[in-house]
Amino acid sequence: MQLKGLVKFFTAALILISLYQLSFTFVVRNVEAKFKAKAMQDAKLKNPGITGEALNTLAEARYSKISDSIQGESVVSMLFKKYTFQEAKEQELNLGLDLQGGMNVTLEVSLDELVRSMANNPTDLSLNQAIADANKAKANSQLDFVSLFGQAYMAKNPSAKMAYLFTKPSEKEITINSTNDQVIAKIRKESKDAIKRTYNVLLTRIDKFGVVNPNMNLDENKGIITVELAGIRNPERVRSFLQATAKLQFFEAYSNDEIINALQPANDALAAYLSGAKEEVKADTNAATVKANANDTASLATILGDKKSTTKDSAATQQADLAKKNPLLSVWMPNITQQGAINEGPVVGYVAKRDTAKLNEYLNLDVVKNKFPSNVRFIYGAENKKDAKNPKAPLFIYAIKTVAGTNDAKLEGDHIVDANDDFNQMNGQPEVSMSMDKTGTRIWKKMTGDNVGRFVTVVLDDRVYSAPRVNDEIGGGRTSISGSFTPEEAKDLANILKTGKLPAPARIVQEQVVGPTLGAESIAAGMNSIIISFVVIFILMMVYYSTGGIIANIALILNLLFTVGILSALHATLTMPGIAGL
C-alpha cells in the first residue's frame, strides 16, 4: 500500500510539473498569435493597397517592433511568480528548424586573408600559390589550414625561409632569423585568436535577430562556425550580418553638457509632430526642465525597473500619459543627478534595451534631428553580459561626431597594427596598449590634439566599448588606455581593438533555409500521425485487452505528457524525427 501511495504521488507530481512546463508554450503561442494578428491589422490599415508578400513583410516588421516592446511585460503568473514575455519564451518547448522554419548556416573564417595580411608582400607568387594549394587540400584533410599552408609552401620552396615573407617592423615575434616552425607557430597563434574574435563578434550579432535559443558551435581546428537560427524569416538579413567584416572605428564624442540642453526642444518638437500640432518655440531648455519632465510620474525609473508602481492600472496610466506628453523623454533617461545637476562625461543618457527600436525611430525623424548638432550620431554602449537576457536593462547613449556629410569616423580600425593588455608599470593597474601604422599615427595625433580633456569612443559594429578621456596629444603611434579595468576587461578591449588589425571575415560555405510553411506542414503531419496512431492503438488495446487495454492507454497518454513536459523543462529541441519517435 505504501508503494502504491508513492507511485500515485510521483505520478501526480510529474503530471503537474509537465502541465506547468507546457503551459508556457500555450501562453507564448497565444500572445504571439494575438500580436501577429494586430501587426497584420496595423499593416493593412497603414497600407490598404498592399497585398501578398509585400504585406507580409510589413506585418513582420510591425510584429518585430511589437515583440521588442513587450519583452519585459508580464504575460502570466504561476506559483506566485510573474513571468515576462521574454522569460516565458525561454521556458517554452523549443521547436527545431524542420518544425518552425529558420536557417542553418555554416561559416568558414577566411584564414587565407589573415595569412596575406600578415605577410610583408601579400602579392608574392610563392605565398599565394601555397595558400591556393592549402585551400585545395583542406577539403580532404583533417589538418588545420595553417599546417596545410606550411606544408604547401615547403613543398614548392624546400630551401626558402618563411621569415623573409613575414618580417615586418611592427612584428616583434618574427625576425629574419626565425625558423619556419617559429613562423608557422606565430601564424597559428594569430589564426586561433582571429577565429575566437570572429566567433565572439558573431555571437554578439546574433542577439540582434531576436532568437531566444540560438545554437552556435565553433570548430576551432578548422575555423568552422555553425549557426542554427530557428524562426528566422529574413535570410538575406542574416547573410549580410554574418558575413560582414567587423567594423572598428574611433569617433570624437560630444559631452553630456553639450547635448542635454537640446533634449527638451527635441522632446517638445516630437510631441507636437506626433499629435499633429504646430511646434511651439519654448525657452525652457535648461537641465532643470529636462529633470522635471524626466522625473514626471517617476516614469523612467519605472521603465528601467528601478521603482514599482502602487497598482498595475495606475502604472499603465502614468506611462501612457508620460509617453504622450514627453515621447522622447519616456524612452531617453537624461544623465543627471537626483538634484538635477548634469553628470560629466560622454554618456548623454540611458535607454531600456527593449526601447531602443522606438528611440531609433524617434531619432531618425527630421523634427528631432534638427534640434541636435548636424554631425551628431547617437549609438549605444555595449550591453553588460549579465544583462543579456534582461529587456529592461539600461544601455548607455553616446553622441559621437561623424565626418561632415557622412556617417564615417576620422579613424578606422584597419590602421591598428597591434593591441595588447598589460599592467601599468607605475601603479600596477590593468591597461591596454595599441600601436598604429603611419597613416593612423598621423590621424590619431591630430584627433587627440584637438580633443585634449575631451572623450573619444572605441566603436565596434555600432556599439561603444570604451570612451576614454584624452589627457594629452598622442604622437608616435603608441597609445595606452587606462581606467578602472579588471584584467578580464582589459583583455576583452585588447581583443576588440585587434579586430581592426587582421582581416579574417567569415564566409558562408553552406546554408539551409526552411520556410515557415514547410514547418507548419511538418507540425500538421506530425500531429496527424500522432492522432491516427493513438486512435488505432487505443482501439486495438481495448478490443484485445479490455480493462487492461484502457489502463495501458492511460499510461501511453501519461508517457507522452511526461516526455514532452521533460523535454520542455530541459530546454531540449523537438524535431520531426522526435515526433516520429513519440
Short mmCIF file of N, CA and C in Angstrom, two decimals, residues 2 16 51 69 122 125 168 179 197 222 247 319 346 478 485 561:
data_model
loop_
_atom_site.label_atom_id
_atom_site.label_comp_id
_atom_site.label_asym_id
_atom_site.label_seq_id
_atom_site.Cartn_x
_atom_site.Cartn_y
_atom_site.Cartn_z
N GLN A 2 1.95 1.21 0.76
CA GLN A 2 2.85 2.38 0.79
C GLN A 2 3.46 2.62 -0.58
N LEU A 16 1.71 17.42 -12.81
CA LEU A 16 1.70 18.85 -12.50
C LEU A 16 2.91 19.56 -13.10
N THR A 51 -0.83 43.96 -50.87
CA THR A 51 -1.24 42.59 -50.60
C THR A 51 -0.04 41.65 -50.82
N SER A 69 8.88 45.52 -27.85
CA SER A 69 8.34 46.39 -26.80
C SER A 69 7.71 45.61 -25.64
N PRO A 122 51.79 40.83 -49.77
CA PRO A 122 50.62 39.96 -49.99
C PRO A 122 50.49 39.44 -51.41
N LEU A 125 54.14 35.57 -55.28
CA LEU A 125 53.63 34.42 -56.03
C LEU A 125 53.71 33.13 -55.22
N LYS A 168 58.22 42.12 -40.44
CA LYS A 168 57.70 43.50 -40.53
C LYS A 168 58.27 44.31 -39.38
N THR A 179 62.96 30.57 -37.46
CA THR A 179 62.84 29.35 -38.26
C THR A 179 61.44 29.25 -38.85
N ARG A 197 37.96 35.75 -32.09
CA ARG A 197 37.38 37.09 -32.19
C ARG A 197 36.18 37.09 -33.14
N LYS A 222 39.38 23.77 -37.48
CA LYS A 222 39.14 24.03 -38.90
C LYS A 222 38.64 25.45 -39.17
N LYS A 247 33.56 45.96 -37.96
CA LYS A 247 33.94 47.33 -38.26
C LYS A 247 34.34 48.06 -36.98
N GLN A 319 2.40 55.71 -17.41
CA GLN A 319 3.31 55.51 -18.53
C GLN A 319 2.71 56.02 -19.83
N PRO A 346 30.97 61.33 -21.35
CA PRO A 346 30.45 61.14 -22.71
C PRO A 346 29.08 60.47 -22.77
N ARG A 478 51.87 55.01 -30.56
CA ARG A 478 51.56 54.10 -29.45
C ARG A 478 50.68 54.82 -28.43
N PHE A 485 39.79 49.17 -15.17
CA PHE A 485 39.65 47.87 -15.81
C PHE A 485 39.94 46.75 -14.82
N LEU A 561 2.74 12.84 -22.25
CA LEU A 561 2.74 14.08 -21.48
C LEU A 561 4.07 14.27 -20.76
#
